[in-house]
One Martini backbone bead per residue (centre of mass of N, CA, C, O) as a GRO file, in nm:
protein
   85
    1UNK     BB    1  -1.676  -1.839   0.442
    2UNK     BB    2  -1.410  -1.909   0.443
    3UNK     BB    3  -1.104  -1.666   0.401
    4UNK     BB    4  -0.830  -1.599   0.308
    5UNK     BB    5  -0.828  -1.266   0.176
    6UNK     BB    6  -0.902  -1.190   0.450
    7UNK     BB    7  -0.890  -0.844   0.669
    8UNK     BB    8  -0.858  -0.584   0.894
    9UNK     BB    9  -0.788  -0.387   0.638
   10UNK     BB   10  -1.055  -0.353   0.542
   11UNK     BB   11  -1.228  -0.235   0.657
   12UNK     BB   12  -1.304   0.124   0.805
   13UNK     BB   13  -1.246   0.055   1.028
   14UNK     BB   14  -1.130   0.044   1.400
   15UNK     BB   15  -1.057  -0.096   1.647
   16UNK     BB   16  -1.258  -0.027   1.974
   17UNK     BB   17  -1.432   0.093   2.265
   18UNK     BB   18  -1.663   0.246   2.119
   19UNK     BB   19  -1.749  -0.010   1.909
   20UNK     BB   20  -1.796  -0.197   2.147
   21UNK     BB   21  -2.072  -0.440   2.238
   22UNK     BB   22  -1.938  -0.622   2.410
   23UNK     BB   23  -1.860  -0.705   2.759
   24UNK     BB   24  -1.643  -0.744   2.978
   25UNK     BB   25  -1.709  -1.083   2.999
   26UNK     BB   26  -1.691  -1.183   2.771
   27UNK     BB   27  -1.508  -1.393   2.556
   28UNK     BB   28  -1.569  -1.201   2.295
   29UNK     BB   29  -1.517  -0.935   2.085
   30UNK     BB   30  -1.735  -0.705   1.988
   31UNK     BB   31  -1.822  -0.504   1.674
   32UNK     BB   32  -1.857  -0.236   1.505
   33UNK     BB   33  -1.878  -0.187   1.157
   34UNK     BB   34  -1.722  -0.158   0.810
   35UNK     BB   35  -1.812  -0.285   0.484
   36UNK     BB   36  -1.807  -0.098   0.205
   37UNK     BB   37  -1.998   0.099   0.407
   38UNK     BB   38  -2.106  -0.119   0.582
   39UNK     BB   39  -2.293  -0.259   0.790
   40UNK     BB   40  -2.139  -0.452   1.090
   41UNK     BB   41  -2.034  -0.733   1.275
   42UNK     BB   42  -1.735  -0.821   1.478
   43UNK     BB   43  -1.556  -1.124   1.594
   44UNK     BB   44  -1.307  -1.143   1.826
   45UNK     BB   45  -1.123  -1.425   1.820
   46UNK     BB   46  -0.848  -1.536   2.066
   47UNK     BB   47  -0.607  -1.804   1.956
   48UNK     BB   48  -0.484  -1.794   2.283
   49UNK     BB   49  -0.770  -1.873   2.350
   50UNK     BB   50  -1.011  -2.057   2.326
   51UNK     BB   51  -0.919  -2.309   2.159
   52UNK     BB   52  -0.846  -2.181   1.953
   53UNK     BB   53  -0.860  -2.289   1.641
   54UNK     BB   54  -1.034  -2.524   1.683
   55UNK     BB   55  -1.291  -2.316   1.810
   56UNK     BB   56  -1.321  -2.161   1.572
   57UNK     BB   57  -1.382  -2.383   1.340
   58UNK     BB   58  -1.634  -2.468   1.499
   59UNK     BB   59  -1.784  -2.251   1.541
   60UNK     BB   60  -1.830  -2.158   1.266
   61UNK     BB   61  -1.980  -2.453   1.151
   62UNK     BB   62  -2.217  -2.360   1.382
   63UNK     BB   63  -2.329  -2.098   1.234
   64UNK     BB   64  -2.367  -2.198   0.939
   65UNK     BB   65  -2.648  -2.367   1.069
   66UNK     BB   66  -2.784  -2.094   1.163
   67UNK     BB   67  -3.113  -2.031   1.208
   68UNK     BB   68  -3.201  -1.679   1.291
   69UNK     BB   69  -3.347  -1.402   1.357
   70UNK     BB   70  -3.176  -1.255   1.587
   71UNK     BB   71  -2.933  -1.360   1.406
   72UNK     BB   72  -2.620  -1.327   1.262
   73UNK     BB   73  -2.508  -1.388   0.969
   74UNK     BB   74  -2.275  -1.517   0.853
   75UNK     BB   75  -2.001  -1.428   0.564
   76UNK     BB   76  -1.718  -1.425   0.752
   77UNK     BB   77  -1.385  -1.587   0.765
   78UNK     BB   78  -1.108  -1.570   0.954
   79UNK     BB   79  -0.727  -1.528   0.982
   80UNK     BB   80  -0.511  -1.217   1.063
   81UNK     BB   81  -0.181  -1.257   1.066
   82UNK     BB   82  -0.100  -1.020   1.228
   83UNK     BB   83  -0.210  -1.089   1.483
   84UNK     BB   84  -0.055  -1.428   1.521
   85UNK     BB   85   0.220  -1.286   1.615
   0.00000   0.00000   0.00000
């Protein structure tokens, strides 16, 4: 699940508040987008709040072992290195 060679250049959209699916009090924003022609719902962790790279990794671990019908399973976690600069 964790990939090292994605980022969100990947993607077909970019990140916009047109396609942000989560409230503006949400802790991390949530987006409707596109990879490789299909629909996703990517979340973006930001790491300088909400306990950072340990609350990340933490969330995925907590992701992969959940399984819920209502709940979209986790395909791909990510930290893109452009973002974290």
């Amino acid at each position: 699940v964790l990939a090292t060679s994605s980022h969100l250049s990947h993607y077909d959209t970019e990140l916009s508040d047109e396609r942000k699916l989560s409230g503006k009090d949400a802790r991390h924003a949530v987006y409707e987008m596109k990879l490789e022609g299909k629909d996703c719902v990517l979340k973006a962790f930001d790491l300088h709040t909400h306990r950072g790279l340990p609350g990340f990794l933490q969330e995925v671990i907590l992701y992969t072992r959940l399984l819920h019908p209502l709940i979209v399973p986790l395909r791909h976690a990510f930290v893109d290195g452009e973002l974290c600069r």
